[in-house]
Amino acid sequence: MKIKKGDKVKVITGHDKGTIGEVIQVLPSKDKVVVEGVNIAKKSLKPTQMNPDGGIIEKEMPIHVSNVMIYDSKAKQASRIGYKEEKGVKVRYYKKSGTVIKGGKK
């Protein structure tokens, strides 16, 4: 999977189309990602000892990785990802601008 935790992505299809957010979690076995502020669902919680009242919370749910593209903050546009070797190290880069992607936790 080319998208990593901590990457900034733009949603390209669905209800939240056009939304830009950071990847919170990557689920490679299901080909899904959890993006901050995208695909929010209400979830009921049963009362527990830690939360005696229970209640309803809003939670980000996973979306398919094909519905997001990595977002280049400098070029202000979504781009595809490519791989190249720089100084003997394999790095990711934006295909539109050609700049190397910094960040993202491995």
PDB file of C-alpha atoms in Angstrom:
ATOM      1  CA  MET A   1       0.000   0.000   0.000  1.00  0.00           C
ATOM      2  CA  LYS A   2       1.471   3.336  -1.076  1.00  0.00           C
ATOM      3  CA  ILE A   3      -0.326   5.491   1.501  1.00  0.00           C
ATOM      4  CA  LYS A   4       1.176   5.517   4.989  1.00  0.00           C
ATOM      5  CA  LYS A   5       0.056   6.707   8.419  1.00  0.00           C
ATOM      6  CA  GLY A   6       0.614  10.453   8.767  1.00  0.00           C
ATOM      7  CA  ASP A   7       0.199  11.243   5.045  1.00  0.00           C
ATOM      8  CA  LYS A   8      -2.090  14.073   3.967  1.00  0.00           C
ATOM      9  CA  VAL A   9      -4.740  12.790   1.557  1.00  0.00           C
ATOM     10  CA  LYS A  10      -7.641  14.191  -0.450  1.00  0.00           C
ATOM     11  CA  VAL A  11     -10.907  12.253  -0.799  1.00  0.00           C
ATOM     12  CA  ILE A  12     -11.729  11.942  -4.513  1.00  0.00           C
ATOM     13  CA  THR A  13     -15.113  10.148  -4.409  1.00  0.00           C
ATOM     14  CA  GLY A  14     -18.068   9.659  -2.119  1.00  0.00           C
ATOM     15  CA  HIS A  15     -19.966  11.796   0.367  1.00  0.00           C
ATOM     16  CA  ASP A  16     -16.834  13.578   1.656  1.00  0.00           C
ATOM     17  CA  LYS A  17     -15.401  14.329  -1.817  1.00  0.00           C
ATOM     18  CA  GLY A  18     -12.843  17.155  -1.760  1.00  0.00           C
ATOM     19  CA  THR A  19     -12.053  16.838   1.954  1.00  0.00           C
ATOM     20  CA  ILE A  20      -8.373  16.939   2.912  1.00  0.00           C
ATOM     21  CA  GLY A  21      -7.217  15.161   6.068  1.00  0.00           C
ATOM     22  CA  GLU A  22      -4.425  13.186   7.685  1.00  0.00           C
ATOM     23  CA  VAL A  23      -4.331   9.383   7.678  1.00  0.00           C
ATOM     24  CA  ILE A  24      -4.851   8.163  11.259  1.00  0.00           C
ATOM     25  CA  GLN A  25      -4.710   4.419  10.614  1.00  0.00           C
ATOM     26  CA  VAL A  26      -3.900   2.097   7.710  1.00  0.00           C
ATOM     27  CA  LEU A  27      -5.593  -1.304   7.367  1.00  0.00           C
ATOM     28  CA  PRO A  28      -3.586  -3.098   4.638  1.00  0.00           C
ATOM     29  CA  SER A  29      -5.385  -6.443   4.985  1.00  0.00           C
ATOM     30  CA  LYS A  30      -8.693  -4.745   4.065  1.00  0.00           C
ATOM     31  CA  ASP A  31      -7.178  -2.113   1.684  1.00  0.00           C
ATOM     32  CA  LYS A  32      -8.715   0.657   3.796  1.00  0.00           C
ATOM     33  CA  VAL A  33      -7.542   3.811   5.564  1.00  0.00           C
ATOM     34  CA  VAL A  34      -9.011   5.917   8.376  1.00  0.00           C
ATOM     35  CA  VAL A  35      -8.813   9.640   7.580  1.00  0.00           C
ATOM     36  CA  GLU A  36      -9.258  12.419  10.138  1.00  0.00           C
ATOM     37  CA  GLY A  37     -12.707  14.050   9.789  1.00  0.00           C
ATOM     38  CA  VAL A  38     -13.909  11.766   6.976  1.00  0.00           C
ATOM     39  CA  ASN A  39     -16.714   9.153   6.973  1.00  0.00           C
ATOM     40  CA  ILE A  40     -17.912   9.992  10.480  1.00  0.00           C
ATOM     41  CA  ALA A  41     -20.511   7.659  11.992  1.00  0.00           C
ATOM     42  CA  LYS A  42     -22.404   7.793  15.282  1.00  0.00           C
ATOM     43  CA  LYS A  43     -21.708   4.875  17.581  1.00  0.00           C
ATOM     44  CA  SER A  44     -23.602   3.901  20.735  1.00  0.00           C
ATOM     45  CA  LEU A  45     -21.565   2.985  23.798  1.00  0.00           C
ATOM     46  CA  LYS A  46     -22.872   0.766  26.567  1.00  0.00           C
ATOM     47  CA  PRO A  47     -22.372   1.970  30.129  1.00  0.00           C
ATOM     48  CA  THR A  48     -19.149   0.607  31.644  1.00  0.00           C
ATOM     49  CA  GLN A  49     -17.244   1.199  34.879  1.00  0.00           C
ATOM     50  CA  MET A  50     -15.007   3.743  33.131  1.00  0.00           C
ATOM     51  CA  ASN A  51     -17.939   5.424  31.349  1.00  0.00           C
ATOM     52  CA  PRO A  52     -20.999   4.882  33.586  1.00  0.00           C
ATOM     53  CA  ASP A  53     -23.322   7.023  31.454  1.00  0.00           C
ATOM     54  CA  GLY A  54     -22.590   5.343  28.102  1.00  0.00           C
ATOM     55  CA  GLY A  55     -23.776   7.588  25.304  1.00  0.00           C
ATOM     56  CA  ILE A  56     -23.318   8.281  21.616  1.00  0.00           C
ATOM     57  CA  ILE A  57     -19.944   9.229  20.105  1.00  0.00           C
ATOM     58  CA  GLU A  58     -18.882  10.252  16.613  1.00  0.00           C
ATOM     59  CA  LYS A  59     -16.112   8.092  15.165  1.00  0.00           C
ATOM     60  CA  GLU A  60     -14.150   8.063  11.900  1.00  0.00           C
ATOM     61  CA  MET A  61     -14.779   4.862   9.949  1.00  0.00           C
ATOM     62  CA  PRO A  62     -12.459   3.331   7.322  1.00  0.00           C
ATOM     63  CA  ILE A  63     -12.783   4.125   3.605  1.00  0.00           C
ATOM     64  CA  HIS A  64     -11.259   2.247   0.685  1.00  0.00           C
ATOM     65  CA  VAL A  65      -7.764   3.344  -0.295  1.00  0.00           C
ATOM     66  CA  SER A  66      -8.858   3.800  -3.934  1.00  0.00           C
ATOM     67  CA  ASN A  67     -11.111   6.685  -2.829  1.00  0.00           C
ATOM     68  CA  VAL A  68      -8.177   8.846  -1.660  1.00  0.00           C
ATOM     69  CA  MET A  69      -5.125  10.402  -3.305  1.00  0.00           C
ATOM     70  CA  ILE A  70      -2.053  11.763  -1.580  1.00  0.00           C
ATOM     71  CA  TYR A  71      -2.148  15.573  -1.323  1.00  0.00           C
ATOM     72  CA  ASP A  72       0.832  17.765  -2.190  1.00  0.00           C
ATOM     73  CA  SER A  73       0.620  20.815   0.118  1.00  0.00           C
ATOM     74  CA  LYS A  74       3.129  22.891  -1.871  1.00  0.00           C
ATOM     75  CA  ALA A  75       1.518  22.306  -5.280  1.00  0.00           C
ATOM     76  CA  LYS A  76      -1.989  22.392  -3.707  1.00  0.00           C
ATOM     77  CA  GLN A  77      -3.180  19.363  -5.694  1.00  0.00           C
ATOM     78  CA  ALA A  78      -3.680  15.623  -5.354  1.00  0.00           C
ATOM     79  CA  SER A  79      -1.141  13.392  -7.054  1.00  0.00           C
ATOM     80  CA  ARG A  80      -0.215   9.789  -7.660  1.00  0.00           C
ATOM     81  CA  ILE A  81       2.771   8.235  -5.889  1.00  0.00           C
ATOM     82  CA  GLY A  82       5.874   6.854  -7.529  1.00  0.00           C
ATOM     83  CA  TYR A  83       9.028   5.223  -6.195  1.00  0.00           C
ATOM     84  CA  LYS A  84      12.622   6.034  -7.100  1.00  0.00           C
ATOM     85  CA  GLU A  85      16.070   5.497  -5.658  1.00  0.00           C
ATOM     86  CA  GLU A  86      17.908   8.480  -4.227  1.00  0.00           C
ATOM     87  CA  LYS A  87      21.399   8.039  -2.752  1.00  0.00           C
ATOM     88  CA  GLY A  88      20.827   4.282  -2.443  1.00  0.00           C
ATOM     89  CA  VAL A  89      17.514   4.708  -0.566  1.00  0.00           C
ATOM     90  CA  LYS A  90      14.076   3.939  -1.994  1.00  0.00           C
ATOM     91  CA  VAL A  91      11.835   7.028  -1.611  1.00  0.00           C
ATOM     92  CA  ARG A  92       8.283   7.976  -2.549  1.00  0.00           C
ATOM     93  CA  TYR A  93       7.620  11.031  -4.749  1.00  0.00           C
ATOM     94  CA  TYR A  94       4.690  12.972  -6.168  1.00  0.00           C
ATOM     95  CA  LYS A  95       4.281  12.076  -9.842  1.00  0.00           C
ATOM     96  CA  LYS A  96       2.825  15.495 -10.776  1.00  0.00           C
ATOM     97  CA  SER A  97       5.525  17.683  -9.235  1.00  0.00           C
ATOM     98  CA  GLY A  98       8.381  15.195  -8.914  1.00  0.00           C
ATOM     99  CA  THR A  99       9.210  16.239  -5.338  1.00  0.00           C
ATOM    100  CA  VAL A 100      10.114  13.625  -2.731  1.00  0.00           C
ATOM    101  CA  ILE A 101       7.504  12.916  -0.060  1.00  0.00           C
ATOM    102  CA  LYS A 102       8.677  13.726   3.446  1.00  0.00           C
ATOM    103  CA  GLY A 103       6.967  12.419   6.565  1.00  0.00           C
ATOM    104  CA  GLY A 104       4.603   9.524   7.031  1.00  0.00           C
ATOM    105  CA  LYS A 105       5.365   7.039   9.787  1.00  0.00           C
ATOM    106  CA  LYS A 106       6.534   3.564   8.794  1.00  0.00           C
TER     107      LYS A 106
END
